[in-house]
C-alpha atoms as a printed R data frame, in Angstrom:
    type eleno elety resid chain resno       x        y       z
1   ATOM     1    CA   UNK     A     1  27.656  -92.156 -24.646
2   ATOM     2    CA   UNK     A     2  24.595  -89.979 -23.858
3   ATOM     3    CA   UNK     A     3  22.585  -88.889 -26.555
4   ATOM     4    CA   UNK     A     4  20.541  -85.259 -25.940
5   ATOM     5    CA   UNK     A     5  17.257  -83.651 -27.194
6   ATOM     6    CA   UNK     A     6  18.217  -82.118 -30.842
7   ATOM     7    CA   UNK     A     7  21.070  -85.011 -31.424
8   ATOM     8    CA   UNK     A     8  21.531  -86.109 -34.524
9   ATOM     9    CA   UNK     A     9  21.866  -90.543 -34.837
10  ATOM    10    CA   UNK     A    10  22.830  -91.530 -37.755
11  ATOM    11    CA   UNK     A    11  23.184  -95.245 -38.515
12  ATOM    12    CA   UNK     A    12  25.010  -96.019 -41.665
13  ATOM    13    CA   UNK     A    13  25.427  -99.971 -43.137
14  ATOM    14    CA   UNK     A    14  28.475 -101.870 -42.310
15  ATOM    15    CA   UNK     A    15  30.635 -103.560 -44.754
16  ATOM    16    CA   UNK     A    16  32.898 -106.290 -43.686
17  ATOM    17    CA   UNK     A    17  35.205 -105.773 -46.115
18  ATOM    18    CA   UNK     A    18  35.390 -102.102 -47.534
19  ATOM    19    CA   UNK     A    19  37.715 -103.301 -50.724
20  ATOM    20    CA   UNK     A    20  34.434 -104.855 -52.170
21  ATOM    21    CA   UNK     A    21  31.995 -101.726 -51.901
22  ATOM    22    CA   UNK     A    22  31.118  -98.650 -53.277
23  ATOM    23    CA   UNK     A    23  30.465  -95.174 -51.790
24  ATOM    24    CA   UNK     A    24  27.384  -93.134 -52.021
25  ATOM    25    CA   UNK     A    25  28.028  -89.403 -51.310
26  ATOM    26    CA   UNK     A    26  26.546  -85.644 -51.627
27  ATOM    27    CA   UNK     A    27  23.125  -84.860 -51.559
28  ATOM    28    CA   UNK     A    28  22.006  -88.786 -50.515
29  ATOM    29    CA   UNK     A    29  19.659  -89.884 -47.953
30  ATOM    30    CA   UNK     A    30  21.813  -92.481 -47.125
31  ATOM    31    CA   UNK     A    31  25.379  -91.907 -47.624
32  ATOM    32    CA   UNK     A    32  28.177  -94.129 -46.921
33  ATOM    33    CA   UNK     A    33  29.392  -97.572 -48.419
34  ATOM    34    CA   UNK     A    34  27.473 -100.497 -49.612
35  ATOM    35    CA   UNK     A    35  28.567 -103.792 -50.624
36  ATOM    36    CA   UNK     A    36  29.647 -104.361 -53.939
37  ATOM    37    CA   UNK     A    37  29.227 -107.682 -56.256
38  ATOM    38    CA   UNK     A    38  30.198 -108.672 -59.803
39  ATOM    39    CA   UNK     A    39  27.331 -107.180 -62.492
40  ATOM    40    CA   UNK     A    40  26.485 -104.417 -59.607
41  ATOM    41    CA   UNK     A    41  24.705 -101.518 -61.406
42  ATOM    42    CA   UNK     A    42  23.266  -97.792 -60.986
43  ATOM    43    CA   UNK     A    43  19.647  -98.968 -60.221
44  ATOM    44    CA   UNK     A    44  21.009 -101.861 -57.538
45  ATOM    45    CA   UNK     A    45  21.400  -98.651 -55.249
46  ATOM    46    CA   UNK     A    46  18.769  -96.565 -56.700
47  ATOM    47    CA   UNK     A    47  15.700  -98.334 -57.726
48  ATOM    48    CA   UNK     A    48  12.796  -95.594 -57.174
49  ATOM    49    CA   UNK     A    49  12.578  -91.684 -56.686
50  ATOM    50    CA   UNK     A    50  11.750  -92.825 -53.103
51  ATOM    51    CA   UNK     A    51  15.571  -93.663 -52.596
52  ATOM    52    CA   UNK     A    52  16.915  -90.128 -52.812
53  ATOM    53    CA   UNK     A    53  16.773  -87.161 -51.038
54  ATOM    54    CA   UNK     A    54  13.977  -84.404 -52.035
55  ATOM    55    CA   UNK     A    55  15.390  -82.004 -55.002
56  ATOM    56    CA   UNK     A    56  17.753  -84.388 -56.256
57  ATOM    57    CA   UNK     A    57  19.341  -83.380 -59.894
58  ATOM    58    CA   UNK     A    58  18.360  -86.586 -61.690
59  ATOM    59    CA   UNK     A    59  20.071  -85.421 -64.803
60  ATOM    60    CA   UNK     A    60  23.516  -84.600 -63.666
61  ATOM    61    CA   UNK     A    61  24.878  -87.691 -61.537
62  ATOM    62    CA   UNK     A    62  28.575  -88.735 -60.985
63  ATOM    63    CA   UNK     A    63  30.892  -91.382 -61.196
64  ATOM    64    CA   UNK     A    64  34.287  -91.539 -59.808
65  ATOM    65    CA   UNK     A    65  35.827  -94.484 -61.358
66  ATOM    66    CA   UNK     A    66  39.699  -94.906 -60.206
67  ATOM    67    CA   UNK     A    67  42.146  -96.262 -62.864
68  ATOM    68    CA   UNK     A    68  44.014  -99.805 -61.276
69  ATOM    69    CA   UNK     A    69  46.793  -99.565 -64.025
70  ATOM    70    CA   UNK     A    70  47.720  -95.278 -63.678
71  ATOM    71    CA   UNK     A    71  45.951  -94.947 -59.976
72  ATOM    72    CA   UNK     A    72  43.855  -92.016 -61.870
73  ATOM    73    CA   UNK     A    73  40.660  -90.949 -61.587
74  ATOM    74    CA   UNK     A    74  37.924  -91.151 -64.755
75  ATOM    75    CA   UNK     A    75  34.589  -89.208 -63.932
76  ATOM    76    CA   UNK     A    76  31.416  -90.616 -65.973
77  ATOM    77    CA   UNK     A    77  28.101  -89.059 -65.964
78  ATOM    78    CA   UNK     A    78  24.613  -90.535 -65.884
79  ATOM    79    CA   UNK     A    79  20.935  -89.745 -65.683
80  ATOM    80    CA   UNK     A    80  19.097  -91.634 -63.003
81  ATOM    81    CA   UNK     A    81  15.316  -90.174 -64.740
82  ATOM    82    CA   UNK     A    82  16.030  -92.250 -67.727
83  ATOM    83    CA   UNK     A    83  17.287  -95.302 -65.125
84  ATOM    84    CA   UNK     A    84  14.210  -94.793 -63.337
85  ATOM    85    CA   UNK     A    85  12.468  -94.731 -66.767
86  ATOM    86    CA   UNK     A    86  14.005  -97.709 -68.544
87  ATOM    87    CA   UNK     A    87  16.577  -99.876 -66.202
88  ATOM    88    CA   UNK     A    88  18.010 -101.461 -69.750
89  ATOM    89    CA   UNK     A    89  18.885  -97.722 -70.909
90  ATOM    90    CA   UNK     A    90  22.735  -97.063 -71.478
91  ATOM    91    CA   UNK     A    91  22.366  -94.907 -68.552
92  ATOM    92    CA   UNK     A    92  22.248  -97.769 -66.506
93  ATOM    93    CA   UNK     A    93  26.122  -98.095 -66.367
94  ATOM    94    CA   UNK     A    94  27.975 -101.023 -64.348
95  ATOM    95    CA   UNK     A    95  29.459 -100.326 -61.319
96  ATOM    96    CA   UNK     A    96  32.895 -101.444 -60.193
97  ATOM    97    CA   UNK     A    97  34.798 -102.248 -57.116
98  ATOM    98    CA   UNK     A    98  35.912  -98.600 -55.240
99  ATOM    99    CA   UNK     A    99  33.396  -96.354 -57.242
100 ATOM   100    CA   UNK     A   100  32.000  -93.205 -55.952
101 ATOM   101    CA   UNK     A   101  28.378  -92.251 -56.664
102 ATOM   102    CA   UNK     A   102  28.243  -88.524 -56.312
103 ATOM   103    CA   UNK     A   103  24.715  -86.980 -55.515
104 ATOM   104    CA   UNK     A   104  24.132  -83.099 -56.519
105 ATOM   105    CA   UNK     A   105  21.209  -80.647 -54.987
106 ATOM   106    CA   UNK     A   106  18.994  -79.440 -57.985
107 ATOM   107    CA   UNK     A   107  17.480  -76.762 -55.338
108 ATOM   108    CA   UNK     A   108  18.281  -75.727 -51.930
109 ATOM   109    CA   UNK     A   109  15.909  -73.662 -49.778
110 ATOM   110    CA   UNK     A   110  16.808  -71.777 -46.227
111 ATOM   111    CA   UNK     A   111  14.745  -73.684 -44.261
112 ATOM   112    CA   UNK     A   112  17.010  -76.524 -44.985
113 ATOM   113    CA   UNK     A   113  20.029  -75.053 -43.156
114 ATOM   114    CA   UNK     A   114  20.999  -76.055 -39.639
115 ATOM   115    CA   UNK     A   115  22.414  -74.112 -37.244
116 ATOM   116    CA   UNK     A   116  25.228  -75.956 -34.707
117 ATOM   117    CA   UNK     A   117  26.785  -74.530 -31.632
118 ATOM   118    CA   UNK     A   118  30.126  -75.778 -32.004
119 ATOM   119    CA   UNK     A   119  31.480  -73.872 -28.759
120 ATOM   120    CA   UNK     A   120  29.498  -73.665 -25.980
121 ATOM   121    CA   UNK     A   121  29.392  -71.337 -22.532
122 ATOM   122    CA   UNK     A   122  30.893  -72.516 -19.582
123 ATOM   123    CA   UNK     A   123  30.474  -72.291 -16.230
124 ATOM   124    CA   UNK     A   124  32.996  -72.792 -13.462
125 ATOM   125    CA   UNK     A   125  31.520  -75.370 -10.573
126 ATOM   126    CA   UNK     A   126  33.511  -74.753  -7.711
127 ATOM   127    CA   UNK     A   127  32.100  -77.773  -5.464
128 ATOM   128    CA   UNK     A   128  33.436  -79.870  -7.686
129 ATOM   129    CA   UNK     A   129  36.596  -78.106  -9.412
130 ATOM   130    CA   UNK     A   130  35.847  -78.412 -12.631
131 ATOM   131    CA   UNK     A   131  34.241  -76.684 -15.883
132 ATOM   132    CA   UNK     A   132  30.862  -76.825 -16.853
133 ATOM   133    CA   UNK     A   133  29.772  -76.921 -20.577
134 ATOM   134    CA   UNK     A   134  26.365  -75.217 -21.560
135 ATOM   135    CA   UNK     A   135  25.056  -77.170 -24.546
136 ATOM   136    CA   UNK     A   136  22.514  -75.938 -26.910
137 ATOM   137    CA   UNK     A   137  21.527  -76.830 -30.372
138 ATOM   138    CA   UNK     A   138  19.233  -74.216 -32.526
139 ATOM   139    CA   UNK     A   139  18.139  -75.002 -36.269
140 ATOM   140    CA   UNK     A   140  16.782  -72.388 -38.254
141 ATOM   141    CA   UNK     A   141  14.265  -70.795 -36.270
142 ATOM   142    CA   UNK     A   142  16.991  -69.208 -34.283
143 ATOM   143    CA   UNK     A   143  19.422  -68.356 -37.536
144 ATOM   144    CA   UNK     A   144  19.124  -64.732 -37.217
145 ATOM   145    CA   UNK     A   145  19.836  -64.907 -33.057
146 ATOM   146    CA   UNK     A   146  22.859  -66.833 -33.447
147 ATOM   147    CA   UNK     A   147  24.529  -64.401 -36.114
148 ATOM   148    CA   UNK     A   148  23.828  -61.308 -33.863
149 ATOM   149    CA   UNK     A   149  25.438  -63.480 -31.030
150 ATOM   150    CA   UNK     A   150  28.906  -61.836 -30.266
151 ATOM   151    CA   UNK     A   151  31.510  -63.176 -27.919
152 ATOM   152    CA   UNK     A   152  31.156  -61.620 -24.935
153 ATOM   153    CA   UNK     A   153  32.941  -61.531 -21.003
154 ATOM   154    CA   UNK     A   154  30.648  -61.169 -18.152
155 ATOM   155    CA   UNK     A   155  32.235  -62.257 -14.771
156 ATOM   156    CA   UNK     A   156  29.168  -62.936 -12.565
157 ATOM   157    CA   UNK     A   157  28.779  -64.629  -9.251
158 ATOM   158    CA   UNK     A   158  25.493  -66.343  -8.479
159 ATOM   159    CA   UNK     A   159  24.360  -69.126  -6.279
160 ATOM   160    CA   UNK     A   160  21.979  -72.091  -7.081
161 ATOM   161    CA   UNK     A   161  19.549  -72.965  -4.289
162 ATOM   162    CA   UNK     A   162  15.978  -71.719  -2.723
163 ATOM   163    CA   UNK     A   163  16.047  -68.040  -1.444
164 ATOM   164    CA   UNK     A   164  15.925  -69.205   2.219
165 ATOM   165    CA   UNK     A   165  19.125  -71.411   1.940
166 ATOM   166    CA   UNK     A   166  21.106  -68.429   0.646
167 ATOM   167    CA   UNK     A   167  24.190  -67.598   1.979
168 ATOM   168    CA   UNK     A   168  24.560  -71.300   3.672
169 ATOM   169    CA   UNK     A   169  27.450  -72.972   3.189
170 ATOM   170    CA   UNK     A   170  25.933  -76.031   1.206
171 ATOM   171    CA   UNK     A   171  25.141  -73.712  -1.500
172 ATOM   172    CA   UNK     A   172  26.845  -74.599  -5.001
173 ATOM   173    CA   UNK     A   173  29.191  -71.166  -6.394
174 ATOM   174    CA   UNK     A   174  29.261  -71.046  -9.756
175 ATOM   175    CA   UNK     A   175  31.396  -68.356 -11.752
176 ATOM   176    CA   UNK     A   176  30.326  -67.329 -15.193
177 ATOM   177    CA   UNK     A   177  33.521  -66.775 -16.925
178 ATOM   178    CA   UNK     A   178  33.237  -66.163 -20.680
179 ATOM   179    CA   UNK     A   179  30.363  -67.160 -23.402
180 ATOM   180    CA   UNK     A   180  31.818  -67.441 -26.879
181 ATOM   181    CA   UNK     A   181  29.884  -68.818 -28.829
182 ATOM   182    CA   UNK     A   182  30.458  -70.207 -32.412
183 ATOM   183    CA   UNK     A   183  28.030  -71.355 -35.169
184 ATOM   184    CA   UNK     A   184  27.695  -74.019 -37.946
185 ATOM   185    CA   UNK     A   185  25.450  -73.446 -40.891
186 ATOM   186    CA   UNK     A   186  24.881  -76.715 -42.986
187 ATOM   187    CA   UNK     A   187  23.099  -78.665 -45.027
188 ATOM   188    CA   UNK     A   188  22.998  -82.268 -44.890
189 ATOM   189    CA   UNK     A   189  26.116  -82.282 -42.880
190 ATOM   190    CA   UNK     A   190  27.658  -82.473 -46.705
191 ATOM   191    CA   UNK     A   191  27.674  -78.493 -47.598
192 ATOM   192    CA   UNK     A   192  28.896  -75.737 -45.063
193 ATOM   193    CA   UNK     A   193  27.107  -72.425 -45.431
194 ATOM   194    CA   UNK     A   194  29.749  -69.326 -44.900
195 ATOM   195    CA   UNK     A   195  28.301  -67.095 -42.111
196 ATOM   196    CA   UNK     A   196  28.442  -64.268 -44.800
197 ATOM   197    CA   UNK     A   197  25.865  -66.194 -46.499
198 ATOM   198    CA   UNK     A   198  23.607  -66.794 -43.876
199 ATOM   199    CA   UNK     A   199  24.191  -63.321 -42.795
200 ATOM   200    CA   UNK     A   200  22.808  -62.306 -46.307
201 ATOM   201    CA   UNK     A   201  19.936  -64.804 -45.867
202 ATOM   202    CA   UNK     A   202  19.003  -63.490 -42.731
203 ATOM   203    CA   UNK     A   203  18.577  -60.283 -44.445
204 ATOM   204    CA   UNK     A   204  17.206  -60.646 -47.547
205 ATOM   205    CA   UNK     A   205  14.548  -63.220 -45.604
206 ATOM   206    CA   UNK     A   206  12.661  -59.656 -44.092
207 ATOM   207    CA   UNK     A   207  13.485  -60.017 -40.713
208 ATOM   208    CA   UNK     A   208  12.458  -56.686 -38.978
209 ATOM   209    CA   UNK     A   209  10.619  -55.997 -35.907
210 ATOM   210    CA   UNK     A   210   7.030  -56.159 -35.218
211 ATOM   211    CA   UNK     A   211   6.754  -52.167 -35.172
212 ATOM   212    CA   UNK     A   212   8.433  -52.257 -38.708
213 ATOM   213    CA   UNK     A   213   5.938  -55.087 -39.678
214 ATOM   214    CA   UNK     A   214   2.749  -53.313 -38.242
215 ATOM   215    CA   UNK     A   215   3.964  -50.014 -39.737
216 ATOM   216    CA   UNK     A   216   3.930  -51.777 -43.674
217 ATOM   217    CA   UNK     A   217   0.187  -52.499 -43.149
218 ATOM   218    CA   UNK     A   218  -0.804  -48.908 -42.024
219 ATOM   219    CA   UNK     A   219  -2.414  -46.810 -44.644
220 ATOM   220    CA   UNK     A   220  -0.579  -43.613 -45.173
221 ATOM   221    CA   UNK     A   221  -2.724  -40.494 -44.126
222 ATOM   222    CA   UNK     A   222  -2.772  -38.707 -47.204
223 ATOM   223    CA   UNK     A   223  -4.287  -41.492 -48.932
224 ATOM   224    CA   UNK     A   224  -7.096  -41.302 -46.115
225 ATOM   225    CA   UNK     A   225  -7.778  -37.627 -46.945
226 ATOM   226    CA   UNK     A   226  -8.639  -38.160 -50.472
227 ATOM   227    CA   UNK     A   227 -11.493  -40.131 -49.640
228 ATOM   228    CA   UNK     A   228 -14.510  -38.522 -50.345
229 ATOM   229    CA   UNK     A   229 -16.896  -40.928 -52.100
230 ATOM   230    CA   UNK     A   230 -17.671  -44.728 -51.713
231 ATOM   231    CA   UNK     A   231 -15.479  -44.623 -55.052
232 ATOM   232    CA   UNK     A   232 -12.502  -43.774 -53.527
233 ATOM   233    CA   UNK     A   233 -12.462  -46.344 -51.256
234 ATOM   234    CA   UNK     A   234 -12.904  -48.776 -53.364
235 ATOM   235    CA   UNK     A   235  -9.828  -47.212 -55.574
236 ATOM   236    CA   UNK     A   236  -8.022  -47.354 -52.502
237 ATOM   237    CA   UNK     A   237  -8.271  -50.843 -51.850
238 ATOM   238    CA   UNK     A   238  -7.504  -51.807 -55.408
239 ATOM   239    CA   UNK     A   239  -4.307  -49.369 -55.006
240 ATOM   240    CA   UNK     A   240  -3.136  -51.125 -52.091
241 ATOM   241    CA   UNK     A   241  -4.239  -55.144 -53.054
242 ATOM   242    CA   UNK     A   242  -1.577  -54.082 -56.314
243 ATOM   243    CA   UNK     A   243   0.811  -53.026 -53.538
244 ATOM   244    CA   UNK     A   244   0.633  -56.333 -51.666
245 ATOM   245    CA   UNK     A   245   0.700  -58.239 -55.319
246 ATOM   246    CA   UNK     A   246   4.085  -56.581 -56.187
247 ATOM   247    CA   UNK     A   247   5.274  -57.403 -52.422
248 ATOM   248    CA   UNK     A   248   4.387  -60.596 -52.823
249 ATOM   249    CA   UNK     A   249   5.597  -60.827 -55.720
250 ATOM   250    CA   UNK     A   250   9.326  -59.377 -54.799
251 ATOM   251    CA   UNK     A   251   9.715  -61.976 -51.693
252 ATOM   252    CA   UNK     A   252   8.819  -64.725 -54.273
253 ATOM   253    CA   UNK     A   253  12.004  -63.704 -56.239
254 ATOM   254    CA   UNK     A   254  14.164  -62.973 -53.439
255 ATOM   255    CA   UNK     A   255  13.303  -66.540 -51.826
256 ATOM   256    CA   UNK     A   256  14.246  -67.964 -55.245
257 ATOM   257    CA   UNK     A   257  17.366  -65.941 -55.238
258 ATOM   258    CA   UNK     A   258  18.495  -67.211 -52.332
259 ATOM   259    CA   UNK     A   259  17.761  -70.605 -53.148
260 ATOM   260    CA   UNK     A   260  19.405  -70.811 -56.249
261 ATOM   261    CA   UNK     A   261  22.620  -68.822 -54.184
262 ATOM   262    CA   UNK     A   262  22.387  -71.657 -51.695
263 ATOM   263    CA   UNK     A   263  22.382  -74.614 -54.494
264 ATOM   264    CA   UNK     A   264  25.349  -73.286 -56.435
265 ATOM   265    CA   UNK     A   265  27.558  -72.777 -53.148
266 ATOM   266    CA   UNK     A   266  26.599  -76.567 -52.014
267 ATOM   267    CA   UNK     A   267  26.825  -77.732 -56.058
268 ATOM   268    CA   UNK     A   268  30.286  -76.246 -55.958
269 ATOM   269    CA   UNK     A   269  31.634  -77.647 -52.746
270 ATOM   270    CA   UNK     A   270  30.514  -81.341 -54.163
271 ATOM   271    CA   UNK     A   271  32.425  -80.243 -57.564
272 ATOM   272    CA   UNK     A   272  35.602  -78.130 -56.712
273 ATOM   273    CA   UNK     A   273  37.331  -81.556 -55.110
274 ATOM   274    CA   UNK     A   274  36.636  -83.699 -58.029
275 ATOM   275    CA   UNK     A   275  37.907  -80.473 -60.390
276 ATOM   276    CA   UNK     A   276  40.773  -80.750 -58.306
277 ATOM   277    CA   UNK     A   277  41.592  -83.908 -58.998
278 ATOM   278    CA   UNK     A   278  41.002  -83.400 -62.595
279 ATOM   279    CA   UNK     A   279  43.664  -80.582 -62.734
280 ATOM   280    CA   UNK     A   280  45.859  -82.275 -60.998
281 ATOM   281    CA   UNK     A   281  46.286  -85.228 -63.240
282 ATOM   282    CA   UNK     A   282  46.017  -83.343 -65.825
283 ATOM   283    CA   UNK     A   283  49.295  -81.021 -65.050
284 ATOM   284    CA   UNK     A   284  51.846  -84.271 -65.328
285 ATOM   285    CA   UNK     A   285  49.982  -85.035 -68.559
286 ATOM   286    CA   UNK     A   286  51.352  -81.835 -69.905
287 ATOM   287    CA   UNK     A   287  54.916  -81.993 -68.593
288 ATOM   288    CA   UNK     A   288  55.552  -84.885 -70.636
């Protein structure tokens, strides 16, 4: 297996025997399973701050506990600060054999989201019969160019080789015959963003062009004709530094908007499985 520039190796711990281990999922720096043994608690997986993922929710932390005698679930919550605070507090709960530890965002940003080409272009080699996959892998520097991408079909012939071999039979033909490409927006590889979403990011983030962007700091001409005195221009200046302070201002709210949009959409994905699981053993409960 080849690995390629913007690749993604992750290396997660192997347990010999997955009946005695728990699992550490969601928003975790390190998710996966790790070996479980008799007296096992919270802080044996967490011991510091330093353990978890930046914008953790400390307060609001899961466990899925499954039920040997019904084969139902029990969910119990816990508070790593006050773990992290006092390792004899209550919140310290034992862990047992097949528990889940379920890891919540308390905050989100945009920057955070990745952007995967999960269909690439490809080419048709004819020297050697075969297709050719394009790869490419963008993050979110190039979030607003891959939602404008649109599938598109552009036969083309072209040859690859120096000008003077042209036209020689030991040149390589290669067809273009379609580009569609498709895009992944996560998080963590543990929350998918809907391309709505990012489409709404995209815009409320200000992207415009650079005629747009040089046109906000031009002063309008009719506040140029009222100056007459050194007075004004000072006025001026004061009128437009309260501009930029409401601007600034604005984006400062929208960025937090679209955080806290982000959080709740990854918050729910974590949560709508477990609620599922709720309301499902709860609805044989009620038949009887």
């Amino acid at each position: 297996f080849e690995l390629k520039n913007g690749d993604v190796f992750v290396v997660y711990p192997v347990i010999n025997d997955l009946k005695k281990a728990v699992l550490v999922s969601g928003h975790a720096r390190q998710p996966g399973f790790f070996h479980w043994k008799e007296g096992m608690r919270i802080s044996d997986l967490f011991r510091t701050p330093s353990d978890l993922l930046s914008m953790t929710d400390l307060h609001y932390v899961l466990v899925k506990r499954e039920d040997k005698l019904t084969n139902n679930y029990q969910f119990l919550q816990t508070d790593l600060e006050e773990i992290f605070k006092n390792g004899s507090s209550d919140a310290n709960i034992p862990l047992y054999e097949k528990d889940e530890i379920i890891l919540l965002p308390s905050l989100l940003s945009p920057e955070l989201i990745t952007t995967k080409l999960i269909q690439e272009q490809y080419l048709f080699d004819k020297e050697k019969n075969q297709w050719v996959g394009e790869d490419e892998w963008t993050s979110l520097t190039y979030l607003r160019k891959s939602v404008m991408v649109e599938s598109s079909i552009e036969p083309t012939n072209r040859s690859i080789g120096s000008p003077n071999d042209l036209g020689t039979s030991d040149n390589i033909n290669i067809q273009e015959e379609t580009t569609h490409r498709y895009y992944e927006y996560s998080i963590y590889d543990y929350c998918s963003i809907p391309e709505e979403m990012v489409s709404q990011i995209v815009i409320s983030s200000g992207y415009s062009s650079k005629k747009a962007e040089q046109a906000k700091q031009l002063v309008p001409l009719e506040e140029l004709e009222n100056i007459n005195r050194p007075e004004d221009v000072i006025s001026l200046q004061i009128r437009i530094e309260n501009k930029n302070i409401k601007s600034r201002e604005l984006e400062k709210k929208q960025k937090s908007e679209i955080a806290t949009m982000i959080t709740q959409e990854c918050r729910k994905q974590l949560l709508d499985e477990q609620i599922d699981i709720i309301n499902r053993q709860i609805i044989p409960t009620q038949r009887k």
